């Protein structure tokens, strides 16, 4: 199990380092160096322990030096982000730590691995080497986590916030497991329960290293794969908006289904073009239905969205407002909408893919509100009470409409 976890962790970390070779900024270079030497440490840790004590000592020295160099990479990134550490040269600081490790190794820090002691005392050089190797990565990780907490609230992407929080948690867990492993190395081998704790800490550290490597690989692949990801999202949104399009087209008899809308395929055509065509239909039919909605209904829908969506994002409030007045326009039999003929917007350049996806997600939220009606129905009943005061007959017809099935049925 140790061999499998070590190789998986090494593969993900080394792959993340390879993907960052072309980046030249100091924060990116630091992460690349940290990932590379962490992968090297995982590879050395996966090698079965040789029988010769001297070979074991050399292998342990290689792991410790690789961990120290990974800490230098973290410090390189941290010094680029911190004003207090910006004046400190990462090469000088990392070189000092590496020199200290070499001096401690030469001074006999690994001598207990060559000639194990029978007593319970530990070698002070080994304790200093372990402490230095463990403390150095914690400096860079601590600065990165501290800065990440301060800038987290300025990141608009929820997915990026979640990724950074998860990365910080994995950093802490991996360093804690590494601290436990380092502390147990200073204890006698016959300590009760030490073997089980070492195995558990080893699994935790390697699992955290693997997840960190996978997260770093996904982050570095997100930019070159962004066009493909956007096309996949466009295809998904195209299918999710099918029900809303059918309802709106049925409510506007004068609309003629355009032939340019086809099933999107990543092999035959660009999904963003098909999504844009479907969005044109939704925009135009919604605009036609808006022409029959009284101004006071639209104003009431906006006020209702602000009152019931105060704790949500502006996009959700806008979707709730649109779904509210749209539900009022669709409350009658489908097909009795405006009869005035209208045409598609004049051909023009479609919006950028990011803007198109944002608009499509807004319409998906509108469709969700219409489908479930958890907030739309209270708005319609509020309008029902207002209409009952002015036109009891129209209020009775509207009450019958509210008892029908949702406008958009679950697919």
Coordinates of C-alpha atoms in Angstrom, one line a residue:
X1 CA 0.0 0.0 0.0
X2 CA 2.9 2.3 0.8
X3 CA 4.4 1.7 -2.5
X4 CA 1.2 2.4 -4.4
X5 CA 0.4 5.6 -2.5
X6 CA 4.0 6.8 -2.9
X7 CA 4.0 6.2 -6.7
X8 CA 0.6 7.8 -7.2
X9 CA 1.6 10.9 -5.2
X10 CA 4.9 11.1 -7.0
X11 CA 3.2 10.9 -10.4
X12 CA 0.7 13.6 -9.7
X13 CA 3.3 16.0 -8.2
X14 CA 5.8 15.4 -11.0
X15 CA 3.1 15.9 -13.6
X16 CA 2.1 19.2 -12.0
X17 CA 5.7 20.3 -12.1
X18 CA 6.1 19.4 -15.8
X19 CA 2.9 21.4 -16.6
X20 CA 4.4 24.4 -15.0
X21 CA 7.8 24.4 -16.7
X22 CA 6.8 27.1 -19.2
X23 CA 5.6 29.6 -16.5
X24 CA 8.2 32.2 -15.6
X25 CA 6.5 34.2 -12.8
X26 CA 8.0 33.8 -9.3
X27 CA 4.9 32.4 -7.6
X28 CA 4.4 29.8 -10.4
X29 CA 8.1 28.9 -10.4
X30 CA 8.0 28.4 -6.7
X31 CA 5.0 26.0 -6.9
X32 CA 6.7 24.1 -9.7
X33 CA 9.9 23.7 -7.7
X34 CA 7.9 22.6 -4.6
X35 CA 5.9 20.0 -6.7
X36 CA 9.0 18.6 -8.4
X37 CA 11.0 18.0 -5.2
X38 CA 8.0 16.8 -3.3
X39 CA 7.5 14.3 -6.1
X40 CA 11.2 13.3 -5.9
X41 CA 10.8 12.8 -2.1
X42 CA 7.8 10.5 -2.8
X43 CA 9.8 8.5 -5.3
X44 CA 12.7 8.1 -2.9
X45 CA 10.2 7.1 -0.2
X46 CA 8.7 4.4 -2.4
X47 CA 12.1 2.7 -2.9
X48 CA 12.2 -0.5 -0.7
X49 CA 14.6 -0.1 2.2
X50 CA 18.0 -1.7 1.3
X51 CA 19.7 -4.1 3.6
X52 CA 22.9 -2.1 3.9
X53 CA 22.7 0.4 6.7
X54 CA 24.8 2.9 4.7
X55 CA 22.4 2.7 1.8
X56 CA 19.5 3.4 4.1
X57 CA 21.2 6.5 5.5
X58 CA 21.9 7.8 1.9
X59 CA 18.2 7.2 1.0
X60 CA 17.0 9.0 4.2
X61 CA 19.4 11.9 3.4
X62 CA 17.9 12.2 -0.1
X63 CA 14.4 12.3 1.2
X64 CA 15.2 15.0 3.8
X65 CA 17.1 17.1 1.3
X66 CA 14.2 16.8 -1.2
X67 CA 11.7 17.9 1.4
X68 CA 13.9 20.9 2.2
X69 CA 14.1 21.9 -1.4
X70 CA 10.3 21.6 -1.7
X71 CA 10.1 24.0 1.3
X72 CA 12.4 26.4 -0.7
X73 CA 9.9 26.3 -3.5
X74 CA 7.1 27.2 -1.1
X75 CA 9.1 30.0 0.3
X76 CA 9.8 31.3 -3.2
X77 CA 6.1 31.6 -3.8
X78 CA 5.4 33.0 -0.3
X79 CA 8.2 35.7 -0.7
X80 CA 6.6 36.9 -3.9
X81 CA 3.2 37.4 -2.2
X82 CA 4.4 38.8 1.1
X83 CA 5.6 42.3 1.5
X84 CA 7.6 41.4 4.6
X85 CA 9.4 38.5 2.8
X86 CA 9.8 40.2 -0.6
X87 CA 13.3 41.5 0.2
X88 CA 14.6 38.0 1.2
X89 CA 16.2 36.1 -1.6
X90 CA 14.6 32.6 -1.9
X91 CA 17.9 31.3 -3.2
X92 CA 19.9 32.6 -0.3
X93 CA 17.3 31.4 2.3
X94 CA 16.9 28.0 0.6
X95 CA 20.7 27.6 0.2
X96 CA 21.2 28.3 3.9
X97 CA 18.7 25.6 4.8
X98 CA 20.4 23.2 2.4
X99 CA 23.8 24.0 3.8
X100 CA 22.5 23.4 7.3
X101 CA 21.1 20.0 6.3
X102 CA 24.4 19.0 4.7
X103 CA 26.4 20.1 7.8
X104 CA 24.2 18.2 10.1
X105 CA 24.4 15.1 8.0
X106 CA 28.2 15.3 7.9
X107 CA 28.2 15.9 11.6
X108 CA 26.6 12.5 12.1
X109 CA 22.9 13.2 12.1
X110 CA 22.3 9.9 10.2
X111 CA 24.7 7.9 12.3
X112 CA 21.9 6.2 14.3
X113 CA 20.6 4.8 11.1
X114 CA 23.9 3.2 10.4
X115 CA 24.5 1.9 13.9
X116 CA 21.2 1.8 15.8
X117 CA 21.4 2.5 19.5
X118 CA 20.1 0.1 22.0
X119 CA 19.2 2.8 24.5
X120 CA 16.2 5.2 24.5
X121 CA 18.2 8.4 23.9
X122 CA 18.1 10.2 20.5
X123 CA 20.9 11.8 18.5
X124 CA 20.8 15.7 18.9
X125 CA 22.0 16.1 15.3
X126 CA 19.2 13.9 14.1
X127 CA 16.7 16.0 16.1
X128 CA 18.0 19.2 14.7
X129 CA 18.0 17.9 11.1
X130 CA 14.4 16.6 11.5
X131 CA 13.3 19.9 13.0
X132 CA 15.0 22.0 10.4
X133 CA 13.6 19.9 7.5
X134 CA 10.1 20.0 9.0
X135 CA 10.0 23.7 9.9
X136 CA 11.3 25.0 6.6
X137 CA 8.2 23.9 4.5
X138 CA 5.9 25.2 7.3
X139 CA 7.2 28.7 6.8
X140 CA 6.2 28.9 3.2
X141 CA 2.9 27.0 3.8
X142 CA 2.0 29.2 6.7
X143 CA 2.5 32.4 4.7
X144 CA 0.5 31.1 1.8
X145 CA -2.4 30.0 4.0
X146 CA -2.3 33.4 5.8
X147 CA -2.4 35.4 2.6
X148 CA -5.0 33.1 1.1
X149 CA -7.4 33.7 4.0
X150 CA -7.1 37.5 3.6
X151 CA -7.6 37.5 -0.2
X152 CA -10.3 34.8 -0.2
X153 CA -13.2 37.3 0.2
X154 CA -12.1 39.1 -3.0
X155 CA -12.3 36.0 -5.2
X156 CA -15.7 36.0 -6.9
X157 CA -15.6 32.4 -8.0
X158 CA -17.1 30.0 -5.5
X159 CA -15.3 27.1 -7.0
X160 CA -12.0 28.8 -6.6
X161 CA -12.8 29.7 -3.0
X162 CA -13.6 26.0 -2.3
X163 CA -10.4 24.9 -4.1
X164 CA -8.2 27.2 -2.0
X165 CA -9.9 26.2 1.3
X166 CA -9.5 22.5 0.4
X167 CA -5.8 23.1 -0.5
X168 CA -5.1 24.8 2.8
X169 CA -6.8 21.9 4.7
X170 CA -4.7 19.4 2.8
X171 CA -1.5 21.5 3.4
X172 CA -2.2 21.4 7.2
X173 CA -3.0 17.7 7.2
X174 CA 0.0 16.8 5.2
X175 CA 2.4 18.8 7.4
X176 CA 0.8 17.5 10.5
X177 CA 1.3 13.9 9.3
X178 CA 4.9 14.8 8.4
X179 CA 5.5 16.2 11.9
X180 CA 4.2 13.0 13.5
X181 CA 6.4 10.9 11.2
X182 CA 9.4 13.1 12.1
X183 CA 8.8 12.9 15.8
X184 CA 8.4 9.1 15.8
X185 CA 11.7 8.8 14.0
X186 CA 13.4 10.2 17.1
X187 CA 11.8 7.6 19.4
X188 CA 13.1 4.1 20.0
X189 CA 11.9 1.6 17.5
X190 CA 10.4 -0.5 20.3
X191 CA 7.9 2.2 21.4
X192 CA 4.4 0.7 21.9
X193 CA 2.0 1.7 19.1
X194 CA 4.7 3.5 17.1
X195 CA 4.3 1.2 14.1
X196 CA 0.6 1.8 13.8
X197 CA 0.9 5.5 14.2
X198 CA 3.7 5.6 11.6
X199 CA 1.5 3.7 9.1
X200 CA -1.5 5.9 9.6
X201 CA 0.5 9.1 9.3
X202 CA 2.2 7.8 6.2
X203 CA -1.2 7.1 4.6
X204 CA -2.5 10.5 5.5
X205 CA 0.5 12.4 4.2
X206 CA 0.6 10.5 0.9
X207 CA -3.2 10.9 0.3
X208 CA -3.0 14.6 1.0
X209 CA 0.0 14.9 -1.3
X210 CA -1.9 13.0 -4.1
X211 CA -4.9 15.3 -3.7
X212 CA -2.7 18.4 -3.8
X213 CA -1.0 17.2 -6.9
X214 CA -4.3 16.4 -8.6
X215 CA -5.6 19.9 -7.7
X216 CA -2.5 21.5 -9.0
X217 CA -2.7 19.5 -12.2
X218 CA -6.4 20.4 -12.7
X219 CA -5.6 24.1 -12.1
X220 CA -2.7 24.2 -14.6
X221 CA -4.7 22.3 -17.2
X222 CA -7.8 24.6 -16.8
X223 CA -6.3 27.4 -18.9
X224 CA -5.3 25.3 -22.0
X225 CA -8.5 23.2 -21.7
X226 CA -10.7 26.2 -21.1
X227 CA -12.1 26.3 -24.7
X228 CA -13.0 22.6 -24.5
X229 CA -14.6 23.0 -21.1
X230 CA -16.7 26.0 -22.3
X231 CA -18.0 23.9 -25.3
X232 CA -19.0 21.1 -22.9
X233 CA -20.8 23.6 -20.7
X234 CA -22.5 25.1 -23.7
X235 CA -23.7 21.6 -24.7
X236 CA -25.1 20.9 -21.3
X237 CA -26.8 24.3 -21.0
X238 CA -28.3 23.7 -24.5
X239 CA -30.0 20.6 -23.3
X240 CA -31.1 22.1 -20.0
X241 CA -32.9 25.0 -21.8
X242 CA -34.9 22.7 -24.1
X243 CA -38.0 22.7 -21.8
X244 CA -38.0 26.5 -21.4
X245 CA -37.7 27.0 -25.1
X246 CA -40.6 24.6 -25.8
X247 CA -42.9 26.4 -23.3
X248 CA -42.1 29.9 -24.6
X249 CA -42.5 28.9 -28.3
X250 CA -45.9 27.2 -27.5
X251 CA -47.0 30.4 -25.7
X252 CA -46.2 32.5 -28.8
X253 CA -48.0 31.0 -31.8
X254 CA -46.4 33.5 -34.3
X255 CA -43.0 32.1 -33.6
X256 CA -41.5 29.7 -36.2
X257 CA -38.9 27.3 -35.1
X258 CA -35.6 28.2 -36.6
X259 CA -33.8 25.5 -38.6
X260 CA -30.4 26.6 -37.3
X261 CA -31.0 25.0 -34.0
X262 CA -29.6 21.4 -34.0
X263 CA -28.3 19.0 -31.5
X264 CA -24.9 20.2 -30.5
X265 CA -22.0 17.9 -31.0
X266 CA -18.4 18.4 -30.2
X267 CA -17.4 16.4 -33.3
X268 CA -19.8 18.0 -35.9
X269 CA -20.4 21.6 -34.8
X270 CA -19.7 24.1 -32.1
X271 CA -22.1 23.8 -29.2
X272 CA -21.8 27.5 -28.4
X273 CA -23.3 28.3 -31.8
X274 CA -26.3 26.1 -31.1
X275 CA -26.7 27.5 -27.6
X276 CA -26.7 31.0 -29.1
X277 CA -29.4 30.1 -31.5
X278 CA -31.5 28.7 -28.7
X279 CA -30.9 31.7 -26.6
X280 CA -32.1 34.0 -29.4
X281 CA -35.4 32.1 -29.4
X282 CA -35.7 32.4 -25.7
X283 CA -34.8 36.1 -25.7
X284 CA -37.3 36.9 -28.5
X285 CA -40.2 34.9 -27.1
X286 CA -39.6 36.3 -23.7
X287 CA -39.6 39.8 -25.2
X288 CA -42.9 39.1 -26.9
X289 CA -44.5 37.8 -23.7
X290 CA -43.2 40.9 -21.9
X291 CA -45.3 43.1 -24.2
X292 CA -48.5 41.7 -22.7
X293 CA -47.4 42.0 -19.1
X294 CA -48.7 45.2 -17.3
X295 CA -46.0 47.5 -15.9
X296 CA -47.3 47.1 -12.3
X297 CA -46.9 43.3 -12.6
X298 CA -43.2 43.7 -13.6
X299 CA -42.7 46.2 -10.8
X300 CA -44.3 43.9 -8.3
X301 CA -42.1 41.0 -9.5
X302 CA -39.0 43.1 -9.0
X303 CA -40.0 44.1 -5.5
X304 CA -41.0 40.5 -4.7
X305 CA -37.5 39.3 -5.8
X306 CA -35.7 41.9 -3.7
X307 CA -37.8 40.9 -0.6
X308 CA -37.5 37.2 -0.9
X309 CA -34.0 37.0 -2.4
X310 CA -32.1 39.4 -0.2
X311 CA -29.7 36.7 0.9
X312 CA -28.9 35.5 -2.6
X313 CA -26.8 36.8 -5.5
X314 CA -28.0 39.5 -7.9
X315 CA -28.3 36.9 -10.7
X316 CA -30.7 34.8 -8.6
X317 CA -32.8 37.8 -7.7
X318 CA -32.9 38.8 -11.4
X319 CA -33.9 35.2 -12.3
X320 CA -36.6 35.2 -9.7
X321 CA -38.0 38.5 -10.9
X322 CA -38.1 37.3 -14.5
X323 CA -39.6 33.9 -13.5
X324 CA -42.3 35.7 -11.5
X325 CA -43.7 38.0 -14.2
X326 CA -43.1 35.2 -16.8
X327 CA -45.3 32.9 -14.7
X328 CA -48.0 35.5 -14.7
X329 CA -47.8 35.7 -18.5
X330 CA -47.9 31.9 -18.9
X331 CA -50.7 31.3 -16.3
X332 CA -53.3 30.8 -19.1
X333 CA -53.6 28.1 -21.6
X334 CA -50.4 27.6 -23.6
X335 CA -50.9 29.0 -27.1
X336 CA -52.9 32.1 -26.3
X337 CA -50.0 34.5 -26.2
X338 CA -49.5 37.6 -28.4
X339 CA -50.3 37.1 -32.1
X340 CA -48.2 40.0 -33.4
X341 CA -45.6 38.8 -35.8
X342 CA -42.0 39.5 -34.9
X343 CA -38.7 38.3 -36.2
X344 CA -35.4 37.2 -34.8
X345 CA -32.9 39.9 -33.9
X346 CA -30.9 41.0 -36.9
X347 CA -27.8 38.8 -37.5
X348 CA -24.9 40.1 -35.3
X349 CA -21.8 38.8 -33.7
X350 CA -22.7 36.5 -30.9
X351 CA -21.5 37.4 -27.4
X352 CA -18.3 36.0 -26.0
X353 CA -18.6 32.4 -24.8
X354 CA -18.2 33.4 -21.2
X355 CA -21.0 36.0 -21.5
X356 CA -23.2 33.6 -23.4
X357 CA -22.8 30.9 -20.7
X358 CA -23.6 33.4 -18.0
X359 CA -26.8 34.4 -19.8
X360 CA -27.7 30.7 -20.3
X361 CA -27.2 30.0 -16.6
X362 CA -29.5 32.8 -15.8
X363 CA -32.2 31.3 -18.0
X364 CA -31.6 27.9 -16.4
X365 CA -32.3 29.5 -13.1
X366 CA -35.5 31.0 -14.5
X367 CA -36.6 27.6 -15.8
X368 CA -35.9 26.1 -12.3
X369 CA -38.0 28.7 -10.6
X370 CA -40.9 28.1 -13.1
X371 CA -40.5 24.3 -12.7
X372 CA -40.7 24.1 -8.9
X373 CA -42.6 27.2 -8.2
X374 CA -41.5 27.4 -4.5
X375 CA -41.3 31.2 -4.7
X376 CA -43.2 31.9 -7.9
X377 CA -46.5 30.6 -6.5
X378 CA -46.5 32.9 -3.5
X379 CA -46.0 35.8 -5.9
X380 CA -49.0 34.8 -8.1
X381 CA -51.2 34.3 -5.0
X382 CA -50.1 37.8 -3.9
X383 CA -51.3 39.2 -7.2
X384 CA -54.4 37.1 -6.8
X385 CA -55.4 39.0 -3.6
X386 CA -54.7 42.3 -5.4
X387 CA -56.8 41.4 -8.4
X388 CA -59.6 40.1 -6.2
X389 CA -60.1 43.5 -4.9
X390 CA -60.5 45.0 -8.4
X391 CA -61.9 42.2 -10.6
X392 CA -63.3 39.1 -8.7
X393 CA -64.1 37.3 -12.0
X394 CA -60.5 37.5 -13.2
X395 CA -59.3 36.5 -9.8
X396 CA -61.4 33.3 -10.0
X397 CA -59.9 32.4 -13.3
X398 CA -56.4 33.0 -12.0
X399 CA -57.2 30.8 -9.0
X400 CA -58.0 27.9 -11.4
X401 CA -54.8 28.4 -13.2
X402 CA -52.7 28.1 -10.1
X403 CA -54.1 24.7 -9.4
X404 CA -52.6 23.3 -12.6
X405 CA -49.3 21.5 -13.1
X406 CA -46.1 23.5 -13.2
X407 CA -45.5 25.3 -16.5
X408 CA -42.3 23.4 -17.1
X409 CA -42.5 19.7 -16.3
X410 CA -39.5 17.8 -14.9
X411 CA -37.8 15.9 -17.7

